[in-house]
Amino acid sequence: MKARIALAATAVAAAVVGGGIVLSGPASAVETTLCDQYASTKVQGGEYIVQNNVWGTSATQCIDVTDDGFTITQQDGVNSGGAPTAYPSLVWGCHYNNCTNDFSPILASSSEFDKIGSQASFTYNTGGVWNASYDIWFDPTARKDGQNTGAEIMIWANHAGGASPVGSKVGEVTTAGGTWDVWYGNSGWNVVSYVRTSAASSVDYKVTDFYDDAVDRGYAQDSWYLTSIQAGFEPWSGGKGLGIDDFAVTTDGSGGTTPDDSGTTEPTATTTATPVVTTTAPTTTDPGTGTGGETGDCAASYKVTQSWGSGFIGEVTVKNTGDSATQGWKVNWTWPSGQKLASMWNASNETSGSTVTASNVSYNGGVAKGDSTTFGMQVDGSSATPTLTCTAG
């Protein structure tokens, strides 16, 4: 367990080892405090981004940012299940077109990708419901903006209060100096989570340590692009005091030393918590389905795959009902009440008031006779079942 304590006017990092307190050097001075929902700032001359990233609650969260990382100083949101309240984190790469210096997505089959690694040190508290995790994003295209649709690789160094990954456990792997439970689920993209079986206060690895395993299991592809490496926390409650420092991404093949788990124990929540499911997109299943429509050799069907208090995930299946392959397609609908599109993947969209038109993107416009393709969306507001109209060219 790690904690930050104050001695006179100097803040120092402390680690509890065998009941004693071991002091390290002075902590970095606070450079800025972020409290706005999606506030972010660049550190180390733009090499990295620190983001508050509050997306699962309207309650206040604040983080103190230094040049080395951040600490959560206020976290008022409480989610008892489903999605976490936020993912305050450090970023290398691009997050919704907010990019670090000169970054371009990196093809997973390239020699450059083979050399990429990362390391971070975490500070934990002794209560609440949360995980300490990396979030590594991949997309079929060299995407810099919007929601990635390939794979989300999560690396859990620690967790507390009953937090568990999206999906279910599918295996176990020994890599990057530890043993990890492997979980798989899908949130419109593949979510592959590696949960360390013994908590670690730091992580040092090469991205291929985990990505190669995901490819071998059929959850990722070498033709996809790495778009960002992020490290932070997903709190459901009690996140105050969680922090991260010494974050770095290496590009010279030097990553992959054994994580430091000396003196680190699994924090115990101060209250009994119901196990929850996590990912950076909400994960509570809603079996609702919507009505579909067919015109112009095209049929569309709709279902809500996940929902939570303030939003939901919807999935649309577009089927070619004609006699030849489509050259493109569009799906139109009008939300029944108060919904607002937050993001969409595997389709582009135009929105006018409550009316949405989703169109194919470059790689899924051609659908063979009798075949289908799908696209997904994250929506703010209560779950809804719109009536769809599909047209194909």
CSV table of C-alpha atoms in Angstrom, one decimal:
chain,number,residue,atom,x,y,z
A,1,MET,CA,0.0,0.0,0.0
A,2,LYS,CA,1.2,3.5,-0.8
A,3,ALA,CA,0.0,6.8,0.7
A,4,ARG,CA,1.0,10.4,0.7
A,5,ILE,CA,1.6,12.1,4.0
A,6,ALA,CA,2.7,15.6,5.0
A,7,LEU,CA,5.7,16.4,7.2
A,8,ALA,CA,5.8,20.1,8.2
A,9,ALA,CA,5.4,22.0,4.9
A,10,THR,CA,6.9,19.2,2.7
A,11,ALA,CA,4.9,16.5,1.0
A,12,VAL,CA,6.6,13.2,0.7
A,13,ALA,CA,5.7,9.9,-0.8
A,14,ALA,CA,5.4,7.0,1.7
A,15,ALA,CA,5.1,3.3,1.4
A,16,VAL,CA,4.0,1.0,4.2
A,17,VAL,CA,6.2,-2.1,4.3
A,18,GLY,CA,5.9,-4.6,7.0
A,19,GLY,CA,4.2,-2.1,9.3
A,20,GLY,CA,6.9,0.6,9.0
A,21,ILE,CA,6.9,3.8,6.9
A,22,VAL,CA,9.6,4.2,4.3
A,23,LEU,CA,10.0,7.8,3.0
A,24,SER,CA,11.0,8.7,-0.5
A,25,GLY,CA,12.0,12.0,-1.9
A,26,PRO,CA,9.8,15.2,-2.0
A,27,ALA,CA,6.7,15.1,-4.2
A,28,SER,CA,6.3,17.4,-7.1
A,29,ALA,CA,4.6,20.7,-6.5
A,30,VAL,CA,1.0,20.9,-7.7
A,31,GLU,CA,0.9,22.7,-11.1
A,32,THR,CA,-2.8,22.8,-11.7
A,33,THR,CA,-6.1,21.5,-10.4
A,34,LEU,CA,-8.7,20.0,-12.9
A,35,CYS,CA,-12.4,19.9,-11.8
A,36,ASP,CA,-14.3,20.3,-15.1
A,37,GLN,CA,-15.8,17.1,-16.4
A,38,TYR,CA,-13.5,16.7,-19.4
A,39,ALA,CA,-10.7,19.1,-18.4
A,40,SER,CA,-7.2,18.1,-19.5
A,41,THR,CA,-3.7,19.6,-19.5
A,42,LYS,CA,-0.4,18.6,-21.1
A,43,VAL,CA,2.6,17.8,-19.0
A,44,GLN,CA,6.3,17.3,-19.6
A,45,GLY,CA,6.3,19.7,-22.5
A,46,GLY,CA,3.4,17.9,-24.2
A,47,GLU,CA,4.8,14.4,-24.0
A,48,TYR,CA,1.8,13.3,-22.0
A,49,ILE,CA,-1.8,14.5,-21.2
A,50,VAL,CA,-3.5,14.4,-17.9
A,51,GLN,CA,-7.3,14.2,-18.1
A,52,ASN,CA,-10.1,14.4,-15.5
A,53,ASN,CA,-12.5,12.4,-17.8
A,54,VAL,CA,-15.6,12.3,-15.6
A,55,TRP,CA,-18.2,10.4,-17.8
A,56,GLY,CA,-20.3,8.3,-15.5
A,57,THR,CA,-21.7,10.9,-13.1
A,58,SER,CA,-22.6,14.6,-12.8
A,59,ALA,CA,-21.0,14.8,-9.4
A,60,THR,CA,-17.7,16.7,-8.9
A,61,GLN,CA,-14.3,15.2,-9.3
A,62,CYS,CA,-11.0,17.1,-8.9
A,63,ILE,CA,-7.4,16.1,-9.5
A,64,ASP,CA,-4.2,17.8,-8.6
A,65,VAL,CA,-1.8,17.6,-11.5
A,66,THR,CA,2.0,17.7,-11.3
A,67,ASP,CA,4.5,17.2,-14.1
A,68,ASP,CA,4.8,13.6,-13.0
A,69,GLY,CA,1.1,12.6,-12.6
A,70,PHE,CA,-1.9,13.4,-10.6
A,71,THR,CA,-3.8,12.7,-7.3
A,72,ILE,CA,-7.6,12.6,-6.9
A,73,THR,CA,-8.4,15.2,-4.3
A,74,GLN,CA,-12.2,15.1,-4.6
A,75,GLN,CA,-14.5,12.4,-5.9
A,76,ASP,CA,-18.1,12.9,-5.0
A,77,GLY,CA,-19.8,10.5,-7.4
A,78,VAL,CA,-21.1,7.1,-6.2
A,79,ASN,CA,-22.2,4.4,-8.6
A,80,SER,CA,-23.3,1.2,-6.9
A,81,GLY,CA,-23.0,-1.0,-10.0
A,82,GLY,CA,-22.5,-0.9,-13.8
A,83,ALA,CA,-20.3,1.8,-15.1
A,84,PRO,CA,-17.6,3.6,-13.0
A,85,THR,CA,-17.9,7.4,-12.5
A,86,ALA,CA,-14.8,8.4,-14.4
A,87,TYR,CA,-11.3,7.5,-15.7
A,88,PRO,CA,-8.8,10.1,-14.5
A,89,SER,CA,-5.7,9.2,-16.3
A,90,LEU,CA,-2.4,10.0,-18.1
A,91,VAL,CA,-2.4,9.6,-21.9
A,92,TRP,CA,0.2,9.0,-24.5
A,93,GLY,CA,-1.3,9.1,-28.0
A,94,CYS,CA,-4.7,10.5,-29.0
A,95,HIS,CA,-8.0,10.6,-27.0
A,96,TYR,CA,-10.8,12.1,-29.1
A,97,ASN,CA,-8.4,14.2,-31.2
A,98,ASN,CA,-6.5,15.5,-28.1
A,99,CYS,CA,-3.0,14.2,-29.0
A,100,THR,CA,0.4,14.3,-27.4
A,101,ASN,CA,3.4,15.7,-29.4
A,102,ASP,CA,3.6,14.5,-33.0
A,103,PHE,CA,1.8,11.3,-32.3
A,104,SER,CA,0.5,9.1,-35.2
A,105,PRO,CA,-1.3,5.8,-34.7
A,106,ILE,CA,1.1,2.8,-34.9
A,107,LEU,CA,0.4,-0.4,-36.9
A,108,ALA,CA,0.5,-3.4,-34.6
A,109,SER,CA,2.4,-5.5,-37.2
A,110,SER,CA,5.2,-2.9,-37.4
A,111,SER,CA,8.7,-3.1,-35.9
A,112,GLU,CA,8.0,0.2,-34.1
A,113,PHE,CA,5.1,-1.4,-32.3
A,114,ASP,CA,7.2,-4.2,-31.0
A,115,LYS,CA,9.4,-1.7,-29.1
A,116,ILE,CA,6.7,0.2,-27.2
A,117,GLY,CA,6.4,-0.2,-23.5
A,118,SER,CA,5.2,1.7,-20.4
A,119,GLN,CA,5.7,2.0,-16.7
A,120,ALA,CA,3.8,3.7,-13.9
A,121,SER,CA,3.7,3.8,-10.1
A,122,PHE,CA,0.4,3.9,-8.3
A,123,THR,CA,-0.7,5.4,-4.9
A,124,TYR,CA,-3.6,3.6,-3.2
A,125,ASN,CA,-6.1,4.4,-0.5
A,126,THR,CA,-7.7,1.9,1.9
A,127,GLY,CA,-11.4,2.2,1.0
A,128,GLY,CA,-13.9,2.7,-1.8
A,129,VAL,CA,-14.6,0.7,-5.0
A,130,TRP,CA,-12.1,1.2,-7.8
A,131,ASN,CA,-9.4,-0.2,-10.0
A,132,ALA,CA,-5.9,0.9,-10.9
A,133,SER,CA,-5.6,0.2,-14.6
A,134,TYR,CA,-4.0,0.8,-18.0
A,135,ASP,CA,-6.3,1.3,-20.9
A,136,ILE,CA,-4.6,0.6,-24.3
A,137,TRP,CA,-6.8,1.3,-27.3
A,138,PHE,CA,-6.7,-0.2,-30.9
A,139,ASP,CA,-8.7,0.7,-34.0
A,140,PRO,CA,-8.9,-0.9,-37.5
A,141,THR,CA,-8.0,2.5,-38.9
A,142,ALA,CA,-5.3,5.1,-38.0
A,143,ARG,CA,-8.0,6.9,-35.9
A,144,LYS,CA,-7.2,10.0,-33.8
A,145,ASP,CA,-10.8,11.0,-33.0
A,146,GLY,CA,-13.9,9.3,-31.7
A,147,GLN,CA,-14.6,5.9,-30.3
A,148,ASN,CA,-12.1,3.1,-31.1
A,149,THR,CA,-13.8,0.0,-32.4
A,150,GLY,CA,-11.0,-2.6,-32.4
A,151,ALA,CA,-9.9,-3.6,-28.9
A,152,GLU,CA,-9.5,-2.1,-25.5
A,153,ILE,CA,-6.7,-3.8,-23.6
A,154,MET,CA,-7.0,-3.2,-19.8
A,155,ILE,CA,-4.1,-4.0,-17.4
A,156,TRP,CA,-5.3,-4.1,-13.8
A,157,ALA,CA,-2.5,-3.6,-11.3
A,158,ASN,CA,-4.9,-3.5,-8.4
A,159,HIS,CA,-8.6,-3.2,-7.4
A,160,ALA,CA,-10.7,-2.8,-4.3
A,161,GLY,CA,-14.3,-3.1,-3.1
A,162,GLY,CA,-15.4,-5.9,-5.4
A,163,ALA,CA,-14.6,-4.3,-8.8
A,164,SER,CA,-14.3,-6.8,-11.6
A,165,PRO,CA,-13.9,-6.5,-15.4
A,166,VAL,CA,-16.5,-6.6,-18.1
A,167,GLY,CA,-17.4,-10.0,-19.4
A,168,SER,CA,-16.1,-13.3,-17.9
A,169,LYS,CA,-12.8,-14.9,-17.1
A,170,VAL,CA,-11.5,-16.9,-20.0
A,171,GLY,CA,-8.0,-17.9,-18.9
A,172,GLU,CA,-4.7,-17.1,-17.2
A,173,VAL,CA,-1.4,-15.9,-18.4
A,174,THR,CA,2.1,-15.4,-16.9
A,175,THR,CA,3.8,-12.3,-18.5
A,176,ALA,CA,5.3,-9.0,-17.6
A,177,GLY,CA,6.7,-10.3,-14.3
A,178,GLY,CA,3.3,-11.5,-12.9
A,179,THR,CA,0.4,-13.9,-13.2
A,180,TRP,CA,-2.8,-12.4,-14.7
A,181,ASP,CA,-6.4,-13.5,-14.9
A,182,VAL,CA,-7.7,-12.9,-18.5
A,183,TRP,CA,-11.3,-11.6,-18.9
A,184,TYR,CA,-13.1,-11.0,-22.2
A,185,GLY,CA,-16.3,-9.0,-23.0
A,186,ASN,CA,-17.6,-6.8,-25.7
A,187,SER,CA,-19.0,-3.2,-25.5
A,188,GLY,CA,-19.3,-2.6,-29.2
A,189,TRP,CA,-15.5,-3.4,-29.3
A,190,ASN,CA,-13.5,-6.2,-27.7
A,191,VAL,CA,-12.6,-5.6,-24.1
A,192,VAL,CA,-9.7,-7.8,-22.9
A,193,SER,CA,-8.7,-7.3,-19.3
A,194,TYR,CA,-5.6,-8.6,-17.5
A,195,VAL,CA,-6.1,-8.7,-13.8
A,196,ARG,CA,-2.9,-9.2,-11.7
A,197,THR,CA,-3.5,-12.0,-9.2
A,198,SER,CA,-1.4,-10.2,-6.6
A,199,ALA,CA,-1.7,-6.5,-6.3
A,200,ALA,CA,1.3,-4.4,-7.6
A,201,SER,CA,2.2,-0.8,-6.7
A,202,SER,CA,4.0,-0.4,-10.1
A,203,VAL,CA,3.8,-1.9,-13.6
A,204,ASP,CA,6.5,-2.1,-16.3
A,205,TYR,CA,5.8,-3.9,-19.5
A,206,LYS,CA,6.0,-4.1,-23.3
A,207,VAL,CA,2.6,-3.7,-25.0
A,208,THR,CA,3.3,-6.9,-26.9
A,209,ASP,CA,3.4,-8.8,-23.6
A,210,PHE,CA,-0.4,-8.5,-23.5
A,211,TYR,CA,-1.4,-7.7,-27.1
A,212,ASP,CA,0.2,-10.8,-28.5
A,213,ASP,CA,-1.9,-12.9,-26.1
A,214,ALA,CA,-5.0,-11.1,-27.1
A,215,VAL,CA,-4.2,-11.8,-30.8
A,216,ASP,CA,-3.6,-15.4,-30.1
A,217,ARG,CA,-7.0,-15.6,-28.4
A,218,GLY,CA,-8.7,-14.1,-31.4
A,219,TYR,CA,-9.7,-10.8,-29.7
A,220,ALA,CA,-7.3,-8.5,-31.6
A,221,GLN,CA,-5.6,-8.3,-35.0
A,222,ASP,CA,-2.1,-7.4,-36.2
A,223,SER,CA,-3.7,-5.1,-38.8
A,224,TRP,CA,-5.1,-2.8,-36.2
A,225,TYR,CA,-3.5,0.5,-35.0
A,226,LEU,CA,-2.4,1.5,-31.5
A,227,THR,CA,-4.1,4.8,-30.8
A,228,SER,CA,-3.3,5.5,-27.2
A,229,ILE,CA,-1.8,4.2,-23.9
A,230,GLN,CA,-3.6,5.5,-20.8
A,231,ALA,CA,-3.0,4.8,-17.1
A,232,GLY,CA,-5.3,5.8,-14.3
A,233,PHE,CA,-8.2,4.8,-12.1
A,234,GLU,CA,-11.8,3.8,-12.5
A,235,PRO,CA,-13.6,4.8,-9.3
A,236,TRP,CA,-17.2,3.9,-8.4
A,237,SER,CA,-16.8,5.5,-5.0
A,238,GLY,CA,-14.2,6.5,-2.5
A,239,GLY,CA,-11.5,7.5,-5.0
A,240,LYS,CA,-10.0,10.4,-3.0
A,241,GLY,CA,-6.3,9.9,-2.5
A,242,LEU,CA,-5.7,7.6,-5.5
A,243,GLY,CA,-2.7,8.8,-7.5
A,244,ILE,CA,-0.3,7.9,-10.2
A,245,ASP,CA,3.3,9.1,-10.9
A,246,ASP,CA,6.5,8.1,-12.7
A,247,PHE,CA,4.4,7.4,-15.8
A,248,ALA,CA,6.4,6.9,-19.0
A,249,VAL,CA,6.1,5.4,-22.4
A,250,THR,CA,9.2,3.9,-23.9
A,251,THR,CA,9.8,3.4,-27.7
A,252,ASP,CA,13.2,1.7,-27.7
A,253,GLY,CA,12.3,-1.8,-26.5
A,254,SER,CA,13.4,-1.2,-22.9
A,255,GLY,CA,10.1,-1.9,-21.2
A,256,GLY,CA,9.2,-5.1,-19.4
A,257,THR,CA,10.9,-5.4,-16.0
A,258,THR,CA,9.3,-7.1,-13.1
A,259,PRO,CA,6.6,-5.0,-11.4
A,260,ASP,CA,7.3,-4.0,-7.8
A,261,ASP,CA,4.8,-5.7,-5.5
A,262,SER,CA,6.8,-5.7,-2.3
A,263,GLY,CA,4.8,-4.6,0.6
A,264,THR,CA,1.7,-4.2,-1.5
A,265,THR,CA,-1.5,-5.7,-0.2
A,266,GLU,CA,-5.0,-5.6,-1.6
A,267,PRO,CA,-6.8,-2.7,0.1
A,268,THR,CA,-9.9,-3.6,2.0
A,269,ALA,CA,-13.0,-1.5,1.4
A,270,THR,CA,-14.5,0.2,4.5
A,271,THR,CA,-18.0,-1.0,3.5
A,272,THR,CA,-19.3,-4.2,2.0
A,273,ALA,CA,-19.7,-3.7,-1.7
A,274,THR,CA,-21.6,-5.5,-4.3
A,275,PRO,CA,-19.3,-6.8,-7.1
A,276,VAL,CA,-19.5,-4.5,-10.1
A,277,VAL,CA,-18.6,-4.7,-13.7
A,278,THR,CA,-16.2,-2.3,-15.4
A,279,THR,CA,-14.9,-0.9,-18.7
A,280,THR,CA,-14.5,2.6,-20.0
A,281,ALA,CA,-17.9,2.2,-21.6
A,282,PRO,CA,-20.9,1.2,-19.4
A,283,THR,CA,-21.6,-2.5,-19.1
A,284,THR,CA,-25.0,-3.2,-17.5
A,285,THR,CA,-27.0,-5.4,-19.9
A,286,ASP,CA,-30.4,-4.2,-21.1
A,287,PRO,CA,-32.2,-6.8,-23.3
A,288,GLY,CA,-34.5,-4.2,-24.9
A,289,THR,CA,-34.9,-4.3,-28.7
A,290,GLY,CA,-36.2,-1.8,-31.2
A,291,THR,CA,-38.3,-1.9,-34.3
A,292,GLY,CA,-36.7,-2.2,-37.7
A,293,GLY,CA,-37.5,-0.9,-41.2
A,294,GLU,CA,-36.8,-2.0,-44.8
A,295,THR,CA,-36.7,0.0,-48.0
A,296,GLY,CA,-34.3,-0.2,-50.9
A,297,ASP,CA,-33.0,-3.7,-50.4
A,298,CYS,CA,-31.9,-3.1,-46.8
A,299,ALA,CA,-33.3,-4.0,-43.4
A,300,ALA,CA,-32.2,-2.6,-40.0
A,301,SER,CA,-32.8,-4.0,-36.5
A,302,TYR,CA,-32.0,-2.3,-33.2
A,303,LYS,CA,-31.3,-3.4,-29.6
A,304,VAL,CA,-30.1,-1.9,-26.4
A,305,THR,CA,-27.1,-4.0,-25.2
A,306,GLN,CA,-26.1,-2.1,-22.1
A,307,SER,CA,-27.7,0.7,-20.0
A,308,TRP,CA,-27.1,2.6,-16.8
A,309,GLY,CA,-28.8,5.5,-15.1
A,310,SER,CA,-27.8,8.3,-17.5
A,311,GLY,CA,-27.3,6.6,-20.8
A,312,PHE,CA,-27.0,3.4,-22.8
A,313,ILE,CA,-25.3,1.5,-25.6
A,314,GLY,CA,-27.3,0.7,-28.7
A,315,GLU,CA,-26.5,-1.7,-31.6
A,316,VAL,CA,-28.0,-1.7,-35.1
A,317,THR,CA,-27.7,-4.6,-37.5
A,318,VAL,CA,-27.9,-3.7,-41.2
A,319,LYS,CA,-28.9,-6.6,-43.5
A,320,ASN,CA,-28.7,-6.8,-47.3
A,321,THR,CA,-32.1,-8.1,-48.4
A,322,GLY,CA,-31.5,-7.5,-52.1
A,323,ASP,CA,-30.2,-9.6,-55.0
A,324,SER,CA,-26.7,-8.1,-55.1
A,325,ALA,CA,-24.0,-6.5,-52.9
A,326,THR,CA,-24.7,-3.0,-51.6
A,327,GLN,CA,-22.5,-0.1,-52.4
A,328,GLY,CA,-23.5,1.8,-49.3
A,329,TRP,CA,-26.4,2.2,-46.8
A,330,LYS,CA,-28.1,4.6,-44.5
A,331,VAL,CA,-30.3,4.2,-41.4
A,332,ASN,CA,-32.6,6.9,-40.2
A,333,TRP,CA,-34.5,7.3,-37.0
A,334,THR,CA,-36.0,9.8,-34.5
A,335,TRP,CA,-35.4,9.5,-30.8
A,336,PRO,CA,-38.7,9.3,-28.9
A,337,SER,CA,-37.8,11.6,-26.0
A,338,GLY,CA,-34.7,13.3,-24.7
A,339,GLN,CA,-31.9,11.1,-26.1
A,340,LYS,CA,-28.6,12.6,-27.3
A,341,LEU,CA,-26.0,10.8,-29.3
A,342,ALA,CA,-22.6,10.8,-27.5
A,343,SER,CA,-20.5,8.7,-30.0
A,344,MET,CA,-20.9,6.2,-32.8
A,345,TRP,CA,-18.6,3.5,-34.2
A,346,ASN,CA,-18.6,1.6,-37.5
A,347,ALA,CA,-20.8,4.4,-39.0
A,348,SER,CA,-20.8,8.1,-39.5
A,349,ASN,CA,-23.7,10.2,-38.5
A,350,GLU,CA,-25.6,13.4,-39.1
A,351,THR,CA,-27.9,14.7,-36.3
A,352,SER,CA,-30.7,17.3,-36.6
A,353,GLY,CA,-32.5,17.8,-33.4
A,354,SER,CA,-33.8,14.3,-32.4
A,355,THR,CA,-33.4,12.9,-35.9
A,356,VAL,CA,-30.3,10.8,-36.7
A,357,THR,CA,-29.0,9.5,-40.1
A,358,ALA,CA,-26.2,6.9,-39.8
A,359,SER,CA,-24.2,6.0,-42.9
A,360,ASN,CA,-21.7,3.4,-43.8
A,361,VAL,CA,-18.0,4.2,-43.5
A,362,SER,CA,-15.3,3.2,-46.0
A,363,TYR,CA,-14.8,-0.4,-44.9
A,364,ASN,CA,-18.5,-1.6,-44.4
A,365,GLY,CA,-20.5,-0.1,-47.2
A,366,GLY,CA,-20.3,-3.2,-49.4
A,367,VAL,CA,-22.6,-5.9,-47.8
A,368,ALA,CA,-23.0,-9.1,-49.8
A,369,LYS,CA,-26.4,-10.5,-50.6
A,370,GLY,CA,-27.9,-12.0,-47.4
A,371,ASP,CA,-25.1,-10.7,-45.2
A,372,SER,CA,-25.2,-8.1,-42.5
A,373,THR,CA,-23.0,-5.6,-40.7
A,374,THR,CA,-23.4,-3.8,-37.4
A,375,PHE,CA,-22.7,-0.4,-35.9
A,376,GLY,CA,-23.0,0.9,-32.4
A,377,MET,CA,-23.5,4.1,-30.4
A,378,GLN,CA,-23.3,5.5,-26.9
A,379,VAL,CA,-26.3,7.7,-26.1
A,380,ASP,CA,-27.0,10.1,-23.2
A,381,GLY,CA,-30.5,9.7,-21.7
A,382,SER,CA,-32.9,6.9,-20.8
A,383,SER,CA,-33.0,3.7,-22.9
A,384,ALA,CA,-35.2,4.1,-26.0
A,385,THR,CA,-36.5,2.1,-28.9
A,386,PRO,CA,-36.7,4.2,-32.1
A,387,THR,CA,-38.3,3.1,-35.4
A,388,LEU,CA,-35.6,2.6,-38.0
A,389,THR,CA,-35.7,3.2,-41.8
A,390,CYS,CA,-32.9,1.6,-43.9
A,391,THR,CA,-32.0,2.4,-47.5
A,392,ALA,CA,-29.2,0.9,-49.6
A,393,GLY,CA,-27.5,1.8,-52.8
